[in-house]
Short mmCIF file of C-alpha atoms and ligand atoms in Angstrom, two decimals:
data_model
loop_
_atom_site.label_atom_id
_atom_site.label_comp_id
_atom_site.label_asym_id
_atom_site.label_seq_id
_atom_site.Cartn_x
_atom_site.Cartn_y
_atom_site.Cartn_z
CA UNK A 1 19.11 -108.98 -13.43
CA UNK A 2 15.75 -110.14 -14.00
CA UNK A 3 15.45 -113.84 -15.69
CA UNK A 4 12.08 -115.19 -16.86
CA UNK A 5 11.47 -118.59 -18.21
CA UNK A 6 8.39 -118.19 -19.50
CA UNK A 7 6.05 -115.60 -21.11
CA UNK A 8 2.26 -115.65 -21.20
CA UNK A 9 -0.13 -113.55 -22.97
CA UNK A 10 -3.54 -114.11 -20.80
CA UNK A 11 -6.84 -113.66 -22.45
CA UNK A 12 -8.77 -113.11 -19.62
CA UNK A 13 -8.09 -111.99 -15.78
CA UNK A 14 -9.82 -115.06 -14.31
CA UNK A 15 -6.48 -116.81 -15.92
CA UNK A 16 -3.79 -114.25 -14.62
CA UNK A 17 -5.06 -114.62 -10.98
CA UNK A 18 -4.40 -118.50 -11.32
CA UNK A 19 -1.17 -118.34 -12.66
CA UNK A 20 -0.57 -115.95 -9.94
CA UNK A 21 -1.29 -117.62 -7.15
CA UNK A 22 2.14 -119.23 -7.45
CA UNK A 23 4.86 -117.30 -5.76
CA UNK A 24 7.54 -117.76 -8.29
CA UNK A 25 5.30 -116.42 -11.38
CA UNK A 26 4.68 -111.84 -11.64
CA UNK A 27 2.16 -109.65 -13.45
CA UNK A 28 4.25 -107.59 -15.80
CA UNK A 29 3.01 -104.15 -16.11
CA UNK A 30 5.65 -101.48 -17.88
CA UNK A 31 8.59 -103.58 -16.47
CA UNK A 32 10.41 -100.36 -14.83
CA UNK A 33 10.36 -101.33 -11.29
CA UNK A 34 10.57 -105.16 -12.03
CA UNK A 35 13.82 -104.34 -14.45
CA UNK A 36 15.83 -103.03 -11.55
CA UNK A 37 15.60 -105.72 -9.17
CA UNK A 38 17.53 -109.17 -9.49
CA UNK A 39 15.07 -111.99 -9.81
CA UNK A 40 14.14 -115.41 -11.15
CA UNK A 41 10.78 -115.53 -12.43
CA UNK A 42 9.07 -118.76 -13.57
CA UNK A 43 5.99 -117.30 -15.42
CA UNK A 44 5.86 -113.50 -16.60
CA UNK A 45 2.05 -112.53 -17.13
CA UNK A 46 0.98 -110.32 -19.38
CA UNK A 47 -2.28 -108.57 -19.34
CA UNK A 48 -1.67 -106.25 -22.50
CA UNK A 49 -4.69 -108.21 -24.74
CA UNK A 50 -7.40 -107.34 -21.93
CA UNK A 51 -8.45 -103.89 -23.24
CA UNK A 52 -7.60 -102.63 -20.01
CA UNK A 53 -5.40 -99.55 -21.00
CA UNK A 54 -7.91 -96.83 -21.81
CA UNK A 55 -9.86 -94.04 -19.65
CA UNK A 56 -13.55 -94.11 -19.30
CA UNK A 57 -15.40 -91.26 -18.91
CA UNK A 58 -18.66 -90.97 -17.84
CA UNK A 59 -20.26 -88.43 -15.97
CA UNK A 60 -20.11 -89.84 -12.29
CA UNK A 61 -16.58 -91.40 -12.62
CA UNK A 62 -13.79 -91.97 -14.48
CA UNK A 63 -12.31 -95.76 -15.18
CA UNK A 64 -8.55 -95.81 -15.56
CA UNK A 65 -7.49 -99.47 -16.56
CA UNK A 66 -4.39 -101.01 -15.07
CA UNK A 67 -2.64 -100.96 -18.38
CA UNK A 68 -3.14 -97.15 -19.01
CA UNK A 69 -0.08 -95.47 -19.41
CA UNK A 70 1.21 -92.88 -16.79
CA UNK A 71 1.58 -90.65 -20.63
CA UNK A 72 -2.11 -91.40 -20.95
CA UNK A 73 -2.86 -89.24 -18.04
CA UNK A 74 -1.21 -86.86 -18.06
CA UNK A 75 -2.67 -86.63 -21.63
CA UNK A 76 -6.18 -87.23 -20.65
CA UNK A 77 -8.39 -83.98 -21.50
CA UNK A 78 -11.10 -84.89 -18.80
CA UNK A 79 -8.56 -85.96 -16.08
CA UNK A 80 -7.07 -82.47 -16.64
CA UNK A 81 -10.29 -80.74 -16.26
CA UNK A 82 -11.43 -82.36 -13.76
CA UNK A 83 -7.99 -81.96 -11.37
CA UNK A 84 -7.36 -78.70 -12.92
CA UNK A 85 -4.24 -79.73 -14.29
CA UNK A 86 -3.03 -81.15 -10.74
CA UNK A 87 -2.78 -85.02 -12.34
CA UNK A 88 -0.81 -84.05 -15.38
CA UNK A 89 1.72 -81.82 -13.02
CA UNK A 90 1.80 -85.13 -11.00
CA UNK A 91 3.19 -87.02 -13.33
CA UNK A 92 5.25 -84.06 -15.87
CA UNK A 93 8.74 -85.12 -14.06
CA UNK A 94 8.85 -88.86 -13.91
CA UNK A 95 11.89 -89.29 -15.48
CA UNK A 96 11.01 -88.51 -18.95
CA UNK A 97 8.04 -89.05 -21.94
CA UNK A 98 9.58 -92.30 -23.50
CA UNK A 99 9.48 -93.62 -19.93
CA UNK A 100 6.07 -92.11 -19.06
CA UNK A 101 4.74 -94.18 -22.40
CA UNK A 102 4.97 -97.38 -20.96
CA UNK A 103 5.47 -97.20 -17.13
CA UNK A 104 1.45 -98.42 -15.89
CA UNK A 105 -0.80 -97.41 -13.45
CA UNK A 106 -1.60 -100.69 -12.33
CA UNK A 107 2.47 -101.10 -11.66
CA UNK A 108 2.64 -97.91 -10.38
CA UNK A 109 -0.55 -98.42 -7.52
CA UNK A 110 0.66 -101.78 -6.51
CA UNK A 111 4.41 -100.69 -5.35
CA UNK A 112 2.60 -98.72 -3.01
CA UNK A 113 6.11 -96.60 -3.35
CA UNK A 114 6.93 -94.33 -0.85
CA UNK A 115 7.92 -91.89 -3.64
CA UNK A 116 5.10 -91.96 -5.77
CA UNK A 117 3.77 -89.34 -6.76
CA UNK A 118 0.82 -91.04 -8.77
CA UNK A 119 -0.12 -92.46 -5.08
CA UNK A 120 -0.05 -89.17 -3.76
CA UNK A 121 -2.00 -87.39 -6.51
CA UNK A 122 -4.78 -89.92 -6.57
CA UNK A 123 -5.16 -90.34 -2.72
CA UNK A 124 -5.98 -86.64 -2.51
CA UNK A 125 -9.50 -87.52 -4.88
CA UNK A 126 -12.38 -90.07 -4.27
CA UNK A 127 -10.31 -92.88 -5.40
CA UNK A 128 -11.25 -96.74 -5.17
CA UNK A 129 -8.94 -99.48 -6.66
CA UNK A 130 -10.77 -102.59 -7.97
CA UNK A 131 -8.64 -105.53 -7.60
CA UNK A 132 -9.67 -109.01 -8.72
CA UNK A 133 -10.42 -111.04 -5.59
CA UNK A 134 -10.57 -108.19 -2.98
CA UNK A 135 -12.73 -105.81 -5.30
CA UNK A 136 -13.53 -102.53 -4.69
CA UNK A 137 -11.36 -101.40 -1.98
CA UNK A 138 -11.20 -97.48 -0.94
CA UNK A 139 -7.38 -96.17 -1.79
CA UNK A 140 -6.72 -95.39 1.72
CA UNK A 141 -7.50 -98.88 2.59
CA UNK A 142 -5.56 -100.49 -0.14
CA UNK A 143 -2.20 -98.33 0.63
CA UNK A 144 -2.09 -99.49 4.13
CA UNK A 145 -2.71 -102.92 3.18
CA UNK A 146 0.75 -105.23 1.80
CA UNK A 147 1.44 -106.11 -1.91
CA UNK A 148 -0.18 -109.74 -2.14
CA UNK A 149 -1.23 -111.84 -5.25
CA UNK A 150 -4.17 -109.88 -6.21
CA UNK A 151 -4.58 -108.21 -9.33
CA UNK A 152 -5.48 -104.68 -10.01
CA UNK A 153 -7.81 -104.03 -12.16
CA UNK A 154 -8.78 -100.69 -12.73
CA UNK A 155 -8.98 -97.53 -10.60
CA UNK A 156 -11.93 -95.53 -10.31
CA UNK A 157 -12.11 -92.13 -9.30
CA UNK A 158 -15.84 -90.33 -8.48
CA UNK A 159 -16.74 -87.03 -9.83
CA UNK A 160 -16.98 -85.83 -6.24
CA UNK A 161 -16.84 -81.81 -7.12
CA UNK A 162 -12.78 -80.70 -6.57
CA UNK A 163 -10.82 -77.93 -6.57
CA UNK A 164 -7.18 -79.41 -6.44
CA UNK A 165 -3.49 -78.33 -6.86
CA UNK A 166 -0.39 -80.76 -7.22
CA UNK A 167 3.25 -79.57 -5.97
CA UNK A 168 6.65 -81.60 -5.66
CA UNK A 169 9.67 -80.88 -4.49
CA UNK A 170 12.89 -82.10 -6.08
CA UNK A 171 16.40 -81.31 -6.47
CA UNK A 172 16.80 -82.36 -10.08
CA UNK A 173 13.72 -82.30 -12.54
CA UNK A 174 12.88 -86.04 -13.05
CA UNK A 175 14.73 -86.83 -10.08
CA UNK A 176 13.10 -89.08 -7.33
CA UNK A 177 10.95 -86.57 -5.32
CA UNK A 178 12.28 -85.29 -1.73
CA UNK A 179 8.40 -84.81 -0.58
CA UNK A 180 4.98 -84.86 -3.05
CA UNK A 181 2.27 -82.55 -2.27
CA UNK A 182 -1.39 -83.36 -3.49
CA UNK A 183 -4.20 -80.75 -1.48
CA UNK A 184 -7.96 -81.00 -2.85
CA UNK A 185 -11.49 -79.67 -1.39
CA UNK A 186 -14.09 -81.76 -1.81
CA UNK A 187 -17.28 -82.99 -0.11
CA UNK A 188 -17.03 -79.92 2.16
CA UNK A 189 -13.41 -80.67 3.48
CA UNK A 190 -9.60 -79.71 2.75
CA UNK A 191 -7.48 -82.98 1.89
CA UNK A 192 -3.94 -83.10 2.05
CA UNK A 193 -1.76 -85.82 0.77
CA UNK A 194 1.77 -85.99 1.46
CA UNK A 195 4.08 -88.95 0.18
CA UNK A 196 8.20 -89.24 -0.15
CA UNK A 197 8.29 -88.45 3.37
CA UNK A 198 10.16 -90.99 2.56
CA UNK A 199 7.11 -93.17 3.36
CA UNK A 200 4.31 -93.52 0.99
CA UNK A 201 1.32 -90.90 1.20
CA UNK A 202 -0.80 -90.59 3.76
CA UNK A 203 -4.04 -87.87 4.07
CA UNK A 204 -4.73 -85.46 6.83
CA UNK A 205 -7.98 -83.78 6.71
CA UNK A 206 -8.59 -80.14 7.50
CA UNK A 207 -12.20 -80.50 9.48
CA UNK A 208 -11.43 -78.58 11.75
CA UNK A 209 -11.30 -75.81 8.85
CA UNK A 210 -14.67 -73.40 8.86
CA UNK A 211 -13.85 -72.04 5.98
CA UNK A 212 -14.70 -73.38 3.21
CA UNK A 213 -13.48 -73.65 -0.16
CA UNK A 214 -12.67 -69.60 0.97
CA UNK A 215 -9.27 -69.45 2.50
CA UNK A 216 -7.11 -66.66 3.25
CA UNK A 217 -3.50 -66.91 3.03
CA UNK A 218 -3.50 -67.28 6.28
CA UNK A 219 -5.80 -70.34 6.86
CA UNK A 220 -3.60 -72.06 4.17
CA UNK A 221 -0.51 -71.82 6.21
CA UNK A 222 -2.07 -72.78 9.87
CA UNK A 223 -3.35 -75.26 7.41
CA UNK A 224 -0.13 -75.77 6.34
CA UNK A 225 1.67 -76.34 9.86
CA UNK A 226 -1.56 -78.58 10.99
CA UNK A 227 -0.35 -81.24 8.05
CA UNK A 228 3.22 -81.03 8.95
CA UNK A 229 2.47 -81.34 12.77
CA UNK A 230 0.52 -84.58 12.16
CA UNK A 231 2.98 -86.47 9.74
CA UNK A 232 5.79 -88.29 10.79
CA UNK A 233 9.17 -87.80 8.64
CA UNK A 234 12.16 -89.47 8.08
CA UNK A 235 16.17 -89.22 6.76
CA UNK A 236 17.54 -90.24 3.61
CA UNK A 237 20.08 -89.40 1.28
CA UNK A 238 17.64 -87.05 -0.49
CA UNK A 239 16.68 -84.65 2.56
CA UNK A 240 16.57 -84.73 6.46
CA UNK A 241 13.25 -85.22 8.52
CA UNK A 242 13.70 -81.94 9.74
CA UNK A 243 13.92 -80.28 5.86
CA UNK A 244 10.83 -82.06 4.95
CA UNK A 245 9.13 -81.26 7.56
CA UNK A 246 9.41 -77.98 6.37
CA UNK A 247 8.66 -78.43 3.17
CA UNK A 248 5.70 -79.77 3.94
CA UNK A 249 4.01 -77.45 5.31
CA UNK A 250 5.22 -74.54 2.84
CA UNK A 251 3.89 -77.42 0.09
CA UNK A 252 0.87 -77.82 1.60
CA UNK A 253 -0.03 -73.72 2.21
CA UNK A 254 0.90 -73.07 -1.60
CA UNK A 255 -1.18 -76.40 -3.01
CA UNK A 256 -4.08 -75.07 -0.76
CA UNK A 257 -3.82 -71.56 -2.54
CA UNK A 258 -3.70 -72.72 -5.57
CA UNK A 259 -6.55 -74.87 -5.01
CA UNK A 260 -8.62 -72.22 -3.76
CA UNK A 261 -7.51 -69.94 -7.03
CA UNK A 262 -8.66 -72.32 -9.40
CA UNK A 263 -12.04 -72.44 -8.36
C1 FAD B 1 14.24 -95.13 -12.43
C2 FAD B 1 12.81 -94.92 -11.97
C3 FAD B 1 12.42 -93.67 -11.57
C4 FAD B 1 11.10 -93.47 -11.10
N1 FAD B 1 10.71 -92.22 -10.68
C5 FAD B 1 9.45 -92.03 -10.23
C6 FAD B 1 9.00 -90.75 -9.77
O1 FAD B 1 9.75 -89.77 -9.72
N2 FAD B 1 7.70 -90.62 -9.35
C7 FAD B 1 6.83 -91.68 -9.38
O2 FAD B 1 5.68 -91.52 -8.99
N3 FAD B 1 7.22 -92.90 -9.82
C8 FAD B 1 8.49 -93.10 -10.24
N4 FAD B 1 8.89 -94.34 -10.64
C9 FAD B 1 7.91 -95.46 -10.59
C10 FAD B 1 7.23 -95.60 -11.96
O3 FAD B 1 6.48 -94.45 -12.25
C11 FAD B 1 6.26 -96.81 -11.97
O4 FAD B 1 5.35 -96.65 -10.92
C12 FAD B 1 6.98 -98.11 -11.79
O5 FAD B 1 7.96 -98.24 -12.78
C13 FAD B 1 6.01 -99.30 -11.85
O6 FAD B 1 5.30 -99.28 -13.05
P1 FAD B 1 5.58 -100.37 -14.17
O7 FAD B 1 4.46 -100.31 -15.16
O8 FAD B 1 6.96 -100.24 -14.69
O9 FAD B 1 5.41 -101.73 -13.31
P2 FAD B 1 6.29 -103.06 -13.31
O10 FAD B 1 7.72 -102.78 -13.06
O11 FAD B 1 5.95 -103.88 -14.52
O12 FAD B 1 5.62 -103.78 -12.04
C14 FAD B 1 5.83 -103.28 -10.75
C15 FAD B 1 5.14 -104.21 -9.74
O13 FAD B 1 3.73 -104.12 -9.90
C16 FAD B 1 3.17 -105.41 -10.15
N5 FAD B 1 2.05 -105.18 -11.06
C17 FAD B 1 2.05 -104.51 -12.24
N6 FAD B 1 0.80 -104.41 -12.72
C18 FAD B 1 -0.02 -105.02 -11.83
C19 FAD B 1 -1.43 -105.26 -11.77
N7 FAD B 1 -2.27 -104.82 -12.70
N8 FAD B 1 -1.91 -105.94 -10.70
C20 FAD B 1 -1.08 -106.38 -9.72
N9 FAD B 1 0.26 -106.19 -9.73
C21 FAD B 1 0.78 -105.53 -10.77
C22 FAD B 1 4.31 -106.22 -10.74
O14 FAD B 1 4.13 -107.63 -10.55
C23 FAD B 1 5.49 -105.68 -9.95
O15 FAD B 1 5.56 -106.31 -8.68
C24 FAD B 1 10.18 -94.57 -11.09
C25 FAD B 1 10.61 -95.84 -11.52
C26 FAD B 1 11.90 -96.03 -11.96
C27 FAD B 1 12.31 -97.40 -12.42
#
């Protein structure tokens, strides 16, 4: 169970990174994750009266506060556009709408879960997460590096031009995910992101690709096999190393066709 003494509204970030400095105090974001574990917590912090759940548009970038709901993007007309729907499918089958109304990015980019299939989606897209004290830090960089007593602040994700496709495989719908899929083409190269292998996502690039954005079916699946061969996968009670292995590389040729379709 999670017990926690004491609540605090902040009104500005400069006072949440204080108060969590100290190791016994959290920032609270939708509370899903934190709900599940069995903790004492001295100080809860709540960021909620920062104006930082909204999407900002602009034409070069969009700015996704850390208090934007994972409902708000998949709802998010622009995001949609942009990704060709590939954000919104990301998110469609976490567990379920009332959930998806208050579960946060900002929660959801610092668990760094191996699972995620936000991680996944955004890693596959010129994404940069701007965190209090480290500031803007490239989302490859910040996956790799350990939860520690920053804050996230927003996410920012460049217009780069992107043709993209998001696929998942599970056994139940809203289920934890047995492998996530994310495969994008943009500044001249193939991207592939795959996460729940059970580790978190990691990106393999297709540069070896002299395609293009024009693939045949069969550049997608020697594209396909190239991901798999350069991933490492593991056992758990959801699927075998060896299954989603395969998967992956069926995942990845299908994303990459659907990619190329939507251009
Ligand atoms: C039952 C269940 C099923 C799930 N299934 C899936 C799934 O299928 N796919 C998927 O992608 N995800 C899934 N998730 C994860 C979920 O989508 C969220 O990512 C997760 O709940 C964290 O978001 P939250 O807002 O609840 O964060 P919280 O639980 O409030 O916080 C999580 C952690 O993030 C920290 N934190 C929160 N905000 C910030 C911030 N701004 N800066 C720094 N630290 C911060 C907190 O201190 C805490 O350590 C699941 C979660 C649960 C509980």
């Amino acid at each position: 169970m999670l017990r926690i003494k004491k609540y605090v509204k902040v009104s500005d970030i400069d006072e949440a990174y204080e108060l969590n400095q100290k190791k016994r105090n959290i920032i609270i974001g939708g509370m899903h994750w934190l709900k599940m574990g069995d903790r004492q917590v001295n100080t809860a912090i709540d960021l909620s009266d920062l104006g930082l759940d909204t999407i900002e548009e602009t034409e070069d970038f969009f700015e996704i506060g850390c208090m934007t709901t994972l409902r708000q993007l998949e709802q998010h007309g622009g995001l949609d556009r942009y990704t060709g729907g590939a954000v919104k499918e990301a998110v469609k089958n976490i567990v379920g709408v009332q959930f998806r109304n208050t579960a946060t990015v900002g929660g959801s980019f610092y668990g760094r879960y191996g699972f995620s299939d936000v991680l996944t989606a955004f890693m596959a897209m010129d994404t940069y997460v701007v965190c209090h004290n480290a500031g803007i830090v490239n989302i490859k960089e910040f996956s790799a590096r350990k939860p520690d007593r920053d804050i996230i602040v927003k996410i920012i994700v460049k217009k780069t031009k992107l043709d993209m496709a998001y696929m998942a495989q599970r056994h139940a719908r809203t289920d934890f995910p047995v492998l996530t899929c994310a495969v994008s083409f943009w500044a001249g190269v193939w991207h592939a992101a795959v996460g729940a292998r059970p580790a978190k996502a990691e990106v393999v690039l297709g540069e070896y690709l002299d395609c293009g954005r024009d693939i045949s079916e069969e550049d997608a699946e020697k594209f396909g096999e190239y991901v798999a061969s350069r991933m490492s996968f593991g056992s758990n009670m959801r699927g075998s190393a060896e299954y989603r292995k395969k998967i992956a590389s069926v995942l990845v040729k299908r994303a990459m066709l659907e990619a190329g379709r939507k251009r």
